[in-house]
Tab-separated table of C-alpha atoms and ligand atoms in Angstrom:
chain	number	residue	atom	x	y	z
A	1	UNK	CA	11.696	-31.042	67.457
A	2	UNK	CA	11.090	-28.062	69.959
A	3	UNK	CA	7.728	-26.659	69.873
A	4	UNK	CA	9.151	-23.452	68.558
A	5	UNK	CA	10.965	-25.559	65.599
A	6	UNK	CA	7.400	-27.291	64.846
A	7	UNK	CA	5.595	-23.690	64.418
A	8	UNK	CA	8.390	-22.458	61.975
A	9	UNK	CA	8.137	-25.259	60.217
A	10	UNK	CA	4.630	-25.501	59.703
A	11	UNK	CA	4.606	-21.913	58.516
A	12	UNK	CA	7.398	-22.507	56.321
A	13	UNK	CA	5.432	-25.550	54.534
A	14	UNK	CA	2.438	-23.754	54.838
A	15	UNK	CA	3.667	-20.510	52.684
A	16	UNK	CA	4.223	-22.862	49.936
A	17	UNK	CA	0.407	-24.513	50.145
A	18	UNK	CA	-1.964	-23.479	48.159
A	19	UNK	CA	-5.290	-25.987	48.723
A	20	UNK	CA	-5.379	-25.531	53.052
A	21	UNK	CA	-8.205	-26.665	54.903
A	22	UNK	CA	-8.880	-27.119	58.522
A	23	UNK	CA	-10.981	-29.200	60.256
A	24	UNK	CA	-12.118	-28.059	64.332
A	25	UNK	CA	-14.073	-29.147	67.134
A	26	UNK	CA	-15.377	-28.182	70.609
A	27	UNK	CA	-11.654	-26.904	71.438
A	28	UNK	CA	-11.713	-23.903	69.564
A	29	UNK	CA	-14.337	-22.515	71.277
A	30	UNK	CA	-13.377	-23.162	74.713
A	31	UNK	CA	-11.847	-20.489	75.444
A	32	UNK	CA	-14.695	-18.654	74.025
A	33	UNK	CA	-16.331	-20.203	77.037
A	34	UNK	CA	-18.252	-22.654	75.127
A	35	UNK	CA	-18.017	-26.204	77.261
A	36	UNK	CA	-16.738	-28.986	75.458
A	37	UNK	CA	-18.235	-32.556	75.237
A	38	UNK	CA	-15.523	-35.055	76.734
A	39	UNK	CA	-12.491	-34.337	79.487
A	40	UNK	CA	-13.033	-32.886	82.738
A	41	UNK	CA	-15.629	-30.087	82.459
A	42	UNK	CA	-17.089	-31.731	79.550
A	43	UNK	CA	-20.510	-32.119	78.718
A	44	UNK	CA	-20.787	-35.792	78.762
A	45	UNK	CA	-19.261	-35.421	82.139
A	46	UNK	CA	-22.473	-34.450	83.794
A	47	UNK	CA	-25.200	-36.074	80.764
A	48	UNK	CA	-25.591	-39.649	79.411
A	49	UNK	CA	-24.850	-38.518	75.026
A	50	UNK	CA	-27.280	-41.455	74.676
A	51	UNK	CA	-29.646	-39.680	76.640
A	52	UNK	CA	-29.881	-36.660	74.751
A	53	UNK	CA	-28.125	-37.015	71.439
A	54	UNK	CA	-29.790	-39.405	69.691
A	55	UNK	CA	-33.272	-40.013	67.417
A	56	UNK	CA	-34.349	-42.407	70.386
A	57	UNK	CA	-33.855	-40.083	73.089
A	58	UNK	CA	-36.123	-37.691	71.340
A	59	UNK	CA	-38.605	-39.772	70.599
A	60	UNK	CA	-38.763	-40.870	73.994
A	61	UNK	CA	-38.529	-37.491	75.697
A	62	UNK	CA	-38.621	-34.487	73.427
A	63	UNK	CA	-38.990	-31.959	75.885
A	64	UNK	CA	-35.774	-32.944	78.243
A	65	UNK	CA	-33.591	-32.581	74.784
A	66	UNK	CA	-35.245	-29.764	74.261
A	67	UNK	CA	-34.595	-28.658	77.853
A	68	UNK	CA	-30.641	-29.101	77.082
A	69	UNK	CA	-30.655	-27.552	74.244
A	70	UNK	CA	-31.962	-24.548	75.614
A	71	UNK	CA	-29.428	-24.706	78.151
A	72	UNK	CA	-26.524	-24.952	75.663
A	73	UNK	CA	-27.964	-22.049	73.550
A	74	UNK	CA	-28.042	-20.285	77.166
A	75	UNK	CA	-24.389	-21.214	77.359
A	76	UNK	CA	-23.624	-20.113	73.921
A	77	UNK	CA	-25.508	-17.412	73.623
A	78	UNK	CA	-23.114	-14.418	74.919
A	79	UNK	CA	-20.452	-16.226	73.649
A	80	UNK	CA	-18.324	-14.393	70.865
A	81	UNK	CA	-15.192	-15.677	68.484
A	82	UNK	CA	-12.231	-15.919	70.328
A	83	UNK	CA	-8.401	-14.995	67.773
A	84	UNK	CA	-8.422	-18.760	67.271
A	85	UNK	CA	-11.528	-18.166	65.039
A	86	UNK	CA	-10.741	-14.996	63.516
A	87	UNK	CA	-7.299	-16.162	62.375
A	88	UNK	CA	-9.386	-18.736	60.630
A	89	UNK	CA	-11.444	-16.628	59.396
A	90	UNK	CA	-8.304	-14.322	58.473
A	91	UNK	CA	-6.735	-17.450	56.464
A	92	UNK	CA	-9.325	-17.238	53.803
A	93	UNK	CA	-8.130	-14.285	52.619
A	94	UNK	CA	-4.357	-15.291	52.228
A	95	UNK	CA	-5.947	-18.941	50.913
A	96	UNK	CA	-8.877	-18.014	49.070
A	97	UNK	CA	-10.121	-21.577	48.440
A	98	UNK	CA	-9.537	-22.347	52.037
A	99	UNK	CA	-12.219	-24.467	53.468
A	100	UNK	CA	-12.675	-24.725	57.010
A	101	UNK	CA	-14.969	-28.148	58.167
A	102	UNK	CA	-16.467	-27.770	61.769
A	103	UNK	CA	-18.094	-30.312	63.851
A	104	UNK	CA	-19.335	-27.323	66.121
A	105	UNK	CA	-22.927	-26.491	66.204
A	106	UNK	CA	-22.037	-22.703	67.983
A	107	UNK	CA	-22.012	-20.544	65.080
A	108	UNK	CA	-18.697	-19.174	66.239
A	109	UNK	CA	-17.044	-19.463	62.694
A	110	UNK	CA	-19.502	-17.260	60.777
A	111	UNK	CA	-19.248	-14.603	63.522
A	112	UNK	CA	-16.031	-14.613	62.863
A	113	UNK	CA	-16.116	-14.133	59.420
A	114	UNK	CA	-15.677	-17.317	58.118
A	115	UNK	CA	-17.317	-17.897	54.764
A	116	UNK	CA	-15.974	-20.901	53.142
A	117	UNK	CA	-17.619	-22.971	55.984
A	118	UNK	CA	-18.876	-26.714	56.153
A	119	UNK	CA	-21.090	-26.819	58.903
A	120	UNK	CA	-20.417	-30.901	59.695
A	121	UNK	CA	-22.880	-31.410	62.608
A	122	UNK	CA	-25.529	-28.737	62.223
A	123	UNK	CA	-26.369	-25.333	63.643
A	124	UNK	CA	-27.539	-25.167	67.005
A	125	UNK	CA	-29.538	-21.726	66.157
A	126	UNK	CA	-31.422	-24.104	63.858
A	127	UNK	CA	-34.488	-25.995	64.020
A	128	UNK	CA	-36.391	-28.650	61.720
A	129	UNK	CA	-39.248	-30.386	61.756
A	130	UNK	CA	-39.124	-33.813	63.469
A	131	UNK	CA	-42.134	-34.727	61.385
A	132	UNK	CA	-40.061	-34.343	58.210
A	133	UNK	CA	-42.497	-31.591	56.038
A	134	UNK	CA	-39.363	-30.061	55.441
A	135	UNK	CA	-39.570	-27.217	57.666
A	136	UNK	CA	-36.289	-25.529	58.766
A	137	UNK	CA	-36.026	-21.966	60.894
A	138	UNK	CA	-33.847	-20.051	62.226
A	139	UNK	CA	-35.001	-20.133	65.873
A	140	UNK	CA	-33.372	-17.389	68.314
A	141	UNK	CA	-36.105	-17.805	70.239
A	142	UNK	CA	-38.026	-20.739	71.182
A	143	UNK	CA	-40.485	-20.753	69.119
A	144	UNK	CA	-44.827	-21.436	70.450
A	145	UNK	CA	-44.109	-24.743	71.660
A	146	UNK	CA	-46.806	-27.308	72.491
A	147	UNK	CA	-48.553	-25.997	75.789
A	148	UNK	CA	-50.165	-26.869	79.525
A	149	UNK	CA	-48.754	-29.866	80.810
A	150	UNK	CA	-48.282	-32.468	78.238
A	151	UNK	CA	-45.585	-34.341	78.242
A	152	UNK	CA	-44.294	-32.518	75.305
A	153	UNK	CA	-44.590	-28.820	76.997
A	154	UNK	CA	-41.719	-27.329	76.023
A	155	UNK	CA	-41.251	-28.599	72.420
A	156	UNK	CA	-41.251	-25.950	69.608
A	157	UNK	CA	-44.132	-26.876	67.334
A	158	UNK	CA	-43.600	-27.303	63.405
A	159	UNK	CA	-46.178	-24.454	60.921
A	160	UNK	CA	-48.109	-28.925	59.979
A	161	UNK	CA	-48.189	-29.271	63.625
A	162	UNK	CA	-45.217	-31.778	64.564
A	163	UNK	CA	-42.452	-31.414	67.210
A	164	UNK	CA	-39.545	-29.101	65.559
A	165	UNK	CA	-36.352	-30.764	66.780
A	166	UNK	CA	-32.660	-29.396	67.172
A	167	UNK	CA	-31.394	-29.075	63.524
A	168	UNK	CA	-28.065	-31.177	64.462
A	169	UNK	CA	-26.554	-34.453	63.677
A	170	UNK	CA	-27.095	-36.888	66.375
A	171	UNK	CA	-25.157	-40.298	67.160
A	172	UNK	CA	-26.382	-42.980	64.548
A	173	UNK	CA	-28.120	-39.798	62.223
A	174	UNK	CA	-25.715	-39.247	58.861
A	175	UNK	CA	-24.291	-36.210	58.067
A	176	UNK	CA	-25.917	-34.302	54.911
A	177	UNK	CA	-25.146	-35.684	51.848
A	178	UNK	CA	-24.377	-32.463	50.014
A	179	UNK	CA	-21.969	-31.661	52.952
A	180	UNK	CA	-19.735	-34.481	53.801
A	181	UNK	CA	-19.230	-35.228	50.142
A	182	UNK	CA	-17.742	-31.759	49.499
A	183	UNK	CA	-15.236	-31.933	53.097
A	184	UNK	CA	-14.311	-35.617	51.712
A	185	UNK	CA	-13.466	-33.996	48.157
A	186	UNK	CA	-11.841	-31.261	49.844
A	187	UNK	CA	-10.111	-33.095	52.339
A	188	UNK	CA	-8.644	-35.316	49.231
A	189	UNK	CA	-7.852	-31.965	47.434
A	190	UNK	CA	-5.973	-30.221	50.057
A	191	UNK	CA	-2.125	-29.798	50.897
A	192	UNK	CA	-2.377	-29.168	54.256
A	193	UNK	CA	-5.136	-29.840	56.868
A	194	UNK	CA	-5.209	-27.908	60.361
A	195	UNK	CA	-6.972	-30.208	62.542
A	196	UNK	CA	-7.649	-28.065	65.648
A	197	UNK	CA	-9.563	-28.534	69.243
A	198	UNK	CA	-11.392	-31.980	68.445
A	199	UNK	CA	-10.958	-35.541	70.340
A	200	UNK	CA	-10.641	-36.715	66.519
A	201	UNK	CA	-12.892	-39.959	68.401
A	202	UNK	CA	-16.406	-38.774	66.544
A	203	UNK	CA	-16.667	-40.225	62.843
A	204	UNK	CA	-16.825	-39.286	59.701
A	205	UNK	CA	-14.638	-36.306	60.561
A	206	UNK	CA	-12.260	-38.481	62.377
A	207	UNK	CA	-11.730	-39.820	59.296
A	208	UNK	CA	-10.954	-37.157	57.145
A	209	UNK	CA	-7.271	-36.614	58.161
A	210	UNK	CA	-6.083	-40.275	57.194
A	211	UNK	CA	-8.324	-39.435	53.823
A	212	UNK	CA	-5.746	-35.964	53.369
A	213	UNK	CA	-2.652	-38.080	54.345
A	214	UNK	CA	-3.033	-40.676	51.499
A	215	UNK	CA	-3.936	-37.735	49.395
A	216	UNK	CA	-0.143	-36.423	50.081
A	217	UNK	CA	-1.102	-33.569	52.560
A	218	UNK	CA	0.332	-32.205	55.603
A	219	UNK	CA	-1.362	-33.364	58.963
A	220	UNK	CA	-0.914	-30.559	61.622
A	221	UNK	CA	-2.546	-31.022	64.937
A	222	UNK	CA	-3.379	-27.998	67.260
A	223	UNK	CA	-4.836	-29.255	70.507
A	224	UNK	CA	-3.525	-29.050	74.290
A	225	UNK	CA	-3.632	-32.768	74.667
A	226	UNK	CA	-2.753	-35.827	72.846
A	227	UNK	CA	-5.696	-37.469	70.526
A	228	UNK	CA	-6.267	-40.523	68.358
A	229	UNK	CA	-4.528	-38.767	65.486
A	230	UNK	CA	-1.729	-37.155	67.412
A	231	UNK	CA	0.857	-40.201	66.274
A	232	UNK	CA	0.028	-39.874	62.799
A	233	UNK	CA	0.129	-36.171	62.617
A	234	UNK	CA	2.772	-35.019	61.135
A	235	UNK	CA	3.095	-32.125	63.328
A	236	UNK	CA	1.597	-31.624	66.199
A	237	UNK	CA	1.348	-28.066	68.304
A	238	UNK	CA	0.745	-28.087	71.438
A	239	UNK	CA	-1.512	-25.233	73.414
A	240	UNK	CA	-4.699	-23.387	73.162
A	241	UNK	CA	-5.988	-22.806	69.812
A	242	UNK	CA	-6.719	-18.862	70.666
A	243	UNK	CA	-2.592	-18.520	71.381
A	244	UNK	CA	-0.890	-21.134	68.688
A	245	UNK	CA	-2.942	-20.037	65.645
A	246	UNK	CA	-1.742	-16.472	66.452
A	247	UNK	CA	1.110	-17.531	67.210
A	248	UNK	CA	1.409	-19.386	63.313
A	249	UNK	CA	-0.341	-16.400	61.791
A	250	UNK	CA	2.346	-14.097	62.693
A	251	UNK	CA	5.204	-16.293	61.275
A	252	UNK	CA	3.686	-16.395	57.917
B	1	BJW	C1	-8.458	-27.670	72.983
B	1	BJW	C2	-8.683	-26.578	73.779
B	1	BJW	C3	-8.082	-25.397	73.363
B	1	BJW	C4	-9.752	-28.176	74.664
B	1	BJW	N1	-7.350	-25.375	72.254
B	1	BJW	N2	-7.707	-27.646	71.900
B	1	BJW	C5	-16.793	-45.495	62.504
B	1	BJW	C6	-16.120	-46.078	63.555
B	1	BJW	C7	-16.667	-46.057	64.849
B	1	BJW	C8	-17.894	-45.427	65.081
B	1	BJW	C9	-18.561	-44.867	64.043
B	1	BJW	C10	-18.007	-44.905	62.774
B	1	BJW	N3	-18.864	-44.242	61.945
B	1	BJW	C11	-19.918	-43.802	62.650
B	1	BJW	C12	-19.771	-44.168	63.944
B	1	BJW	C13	-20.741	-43.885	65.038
B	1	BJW	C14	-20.608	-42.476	65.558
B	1	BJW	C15	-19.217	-42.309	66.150
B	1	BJW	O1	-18.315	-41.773	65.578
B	1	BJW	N4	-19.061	-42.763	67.377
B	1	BJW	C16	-17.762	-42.636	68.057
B	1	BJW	C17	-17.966	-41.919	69.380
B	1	BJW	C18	-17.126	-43.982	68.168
B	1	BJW	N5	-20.830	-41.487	64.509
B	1	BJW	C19	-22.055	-41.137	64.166
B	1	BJW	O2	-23.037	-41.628	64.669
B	1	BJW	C20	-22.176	-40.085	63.057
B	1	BJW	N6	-23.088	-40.570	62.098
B	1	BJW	C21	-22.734	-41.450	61.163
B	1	BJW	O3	-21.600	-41.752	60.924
B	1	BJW	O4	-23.803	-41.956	60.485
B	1	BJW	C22	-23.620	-43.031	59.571
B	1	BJW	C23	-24.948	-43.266	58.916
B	1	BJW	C24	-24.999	-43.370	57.547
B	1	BJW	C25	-26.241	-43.581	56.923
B	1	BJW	C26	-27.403	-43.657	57.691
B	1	BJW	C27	-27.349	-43.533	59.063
B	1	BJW	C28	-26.116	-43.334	59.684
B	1	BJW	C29	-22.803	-38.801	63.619
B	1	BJW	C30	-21.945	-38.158	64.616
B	1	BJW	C31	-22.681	-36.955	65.206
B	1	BJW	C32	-21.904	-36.387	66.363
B	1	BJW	N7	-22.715	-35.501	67.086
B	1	BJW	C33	-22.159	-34.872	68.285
B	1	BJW	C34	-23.282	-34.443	69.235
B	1	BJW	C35	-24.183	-33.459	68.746
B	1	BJW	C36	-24.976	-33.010	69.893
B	1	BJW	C37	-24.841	-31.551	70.108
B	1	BJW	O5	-23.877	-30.872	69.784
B	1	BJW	O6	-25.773	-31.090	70.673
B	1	BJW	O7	-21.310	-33.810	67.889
B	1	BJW	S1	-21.141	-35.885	69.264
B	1	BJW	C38	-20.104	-34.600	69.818
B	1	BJW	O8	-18.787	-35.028	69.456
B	1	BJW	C39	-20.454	-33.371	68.954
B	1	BJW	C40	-19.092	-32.971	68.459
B	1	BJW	O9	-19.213	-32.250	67.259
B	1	BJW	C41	-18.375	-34.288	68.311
B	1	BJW	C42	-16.882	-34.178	68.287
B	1	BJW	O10	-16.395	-33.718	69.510
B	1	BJW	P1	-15.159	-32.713	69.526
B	1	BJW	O11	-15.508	-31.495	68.801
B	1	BJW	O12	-13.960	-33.443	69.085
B	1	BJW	O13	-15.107	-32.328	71.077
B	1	BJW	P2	-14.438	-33.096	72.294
B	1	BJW	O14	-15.001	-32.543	73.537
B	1	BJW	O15	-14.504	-34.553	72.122
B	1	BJW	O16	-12.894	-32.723	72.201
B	1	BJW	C43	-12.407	-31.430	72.447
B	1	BJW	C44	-10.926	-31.413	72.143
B	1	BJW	O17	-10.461	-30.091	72.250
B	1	BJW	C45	-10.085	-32.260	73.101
B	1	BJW	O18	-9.152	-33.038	72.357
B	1	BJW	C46	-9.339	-31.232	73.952
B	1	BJW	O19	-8.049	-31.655	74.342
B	1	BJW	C47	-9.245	-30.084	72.986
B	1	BJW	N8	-9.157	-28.758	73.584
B	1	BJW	N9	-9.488	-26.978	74.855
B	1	BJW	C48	-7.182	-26.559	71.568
B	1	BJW	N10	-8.239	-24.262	74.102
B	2	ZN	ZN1	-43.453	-29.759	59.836
């Protein structure tokens, strides 16, 4: 099937679905400018994930995660919501139970105007106390963080005086309760699932289209190279996010 037959297609089945959801990763934000983690410029390309993304890399060196994440919200910061998010966003009007899942931690989504979001893997504009009080901000800024020359300069201190860490899921960490249990139960409910700009490598979401499948729905794919999941999609688009989910939009 040409790549112009696929798009019709999936805009043909799509007109007659009425539980869509869509599940994205780092991809869809590229070319907002946002780096992603694997491939060429990723950011595992240049930093060890186990030396930054875990519990143990934290507790071993709080203030060089912190020093990346600072970096990344640097990198994020100016960013804005390229039309692959706002046709997302766009979608929840013409599917008003449309729930989009996102392993992205930019924010990009709700800029866009995307309401019925599942934020998968945190909120890097977040913070939460490491110490576990309960604490959770939203931290623009950095926050007083513990000061001279400790070896925890750097790390945003917690109102009961523990280290406030990143409010994102880490390798080995599980993924709020409250949260994956609604994707799963949407992911079983839906008719169609976009699966757009993610390795579909990182688990539980890379689980979540095979969940949709046995449920009956329609896997579509949106990504510039081939993944995992790109054999048992059952369509699969090929190109930037920011020109094929115009590109779909307009045929609807
Ligand atoms: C474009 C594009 C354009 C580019 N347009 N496309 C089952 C099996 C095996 C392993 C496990 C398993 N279950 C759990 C695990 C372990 C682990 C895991 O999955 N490991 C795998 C790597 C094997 N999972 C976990 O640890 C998870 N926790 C868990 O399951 O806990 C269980 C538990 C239960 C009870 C108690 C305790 C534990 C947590 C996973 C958390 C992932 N966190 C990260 C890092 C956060 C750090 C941060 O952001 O600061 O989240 S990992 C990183 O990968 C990040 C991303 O959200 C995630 C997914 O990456 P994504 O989005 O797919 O990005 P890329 O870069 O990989 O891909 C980009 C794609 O876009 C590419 O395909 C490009 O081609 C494409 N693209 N430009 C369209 N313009
Ligand atoms: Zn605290």
């Amino acid at each position: 099937m040409s790549d112009t037959d696929a798009l019709r297609e999936v805009a043909r089945r799509l007109r007659a679905a009425t539980r869509v959801m869509a599940l994205t990763g780092a991809g869809i934000s590229a070319e907002s400018g946002v780096p992603t983690f694997r491939g060429p410029d990723g950011l595992w390309r240049n930093f060890r994930a186990t030396d930054l993304a875990t519990p143990g890399a934290f507790a071993r060196d709080p203030a060089l995660v912190w020093e990346w994440y600072r970096w990344r919200r640097s990198r994020i910061r100016d960013a804005r919501p390229n039309p692959g998010h706002l046709v997302l966003a766009r979608f929840e009007r013409r599917w008003p139970a449309l729930t989009l899942a996102t392993q992205n931690v930019d924010g990009l989504h709700t800029q866009a105007g995307s309401r019925r979001l599942l934020e998968l893997h945190g909120n890097i504009w977040r913070a939460r106390c490491a110490a576990r009080c309960g604490r959770t901000v939203i931290q623009d800024v950095d926050g007083a963080a513990a000061p001279g020359t400790a070896p925890d300069a750097g790390v945003p201190l917690c109102a009961c005086g523990g280290w406030m860490r990143p409010d994102i899921v880490w390798f080995g960490e599980a993924l709020d309760d409250g949260i994956l249990s609604r994707t799963l139960d949407e992911a079983a409910a839906s008719d169609a699932l976009l699966v757009v700009g993610t390795s579909s490598v990182v688990y539980p979401a890379a689980a979540l289209p095979g969940l949709a499948r046995q449920h009956g729905a329609m896997i579509v794919e949106v990504n510039v190279e081939d993944t995992p999941l790109t054999g048992a999609a059952d369509f699969v688009l090929r190109g930037p996010a920011g020109e094929v989910l115009p590109a779909l939009e307009a045929l609807l």
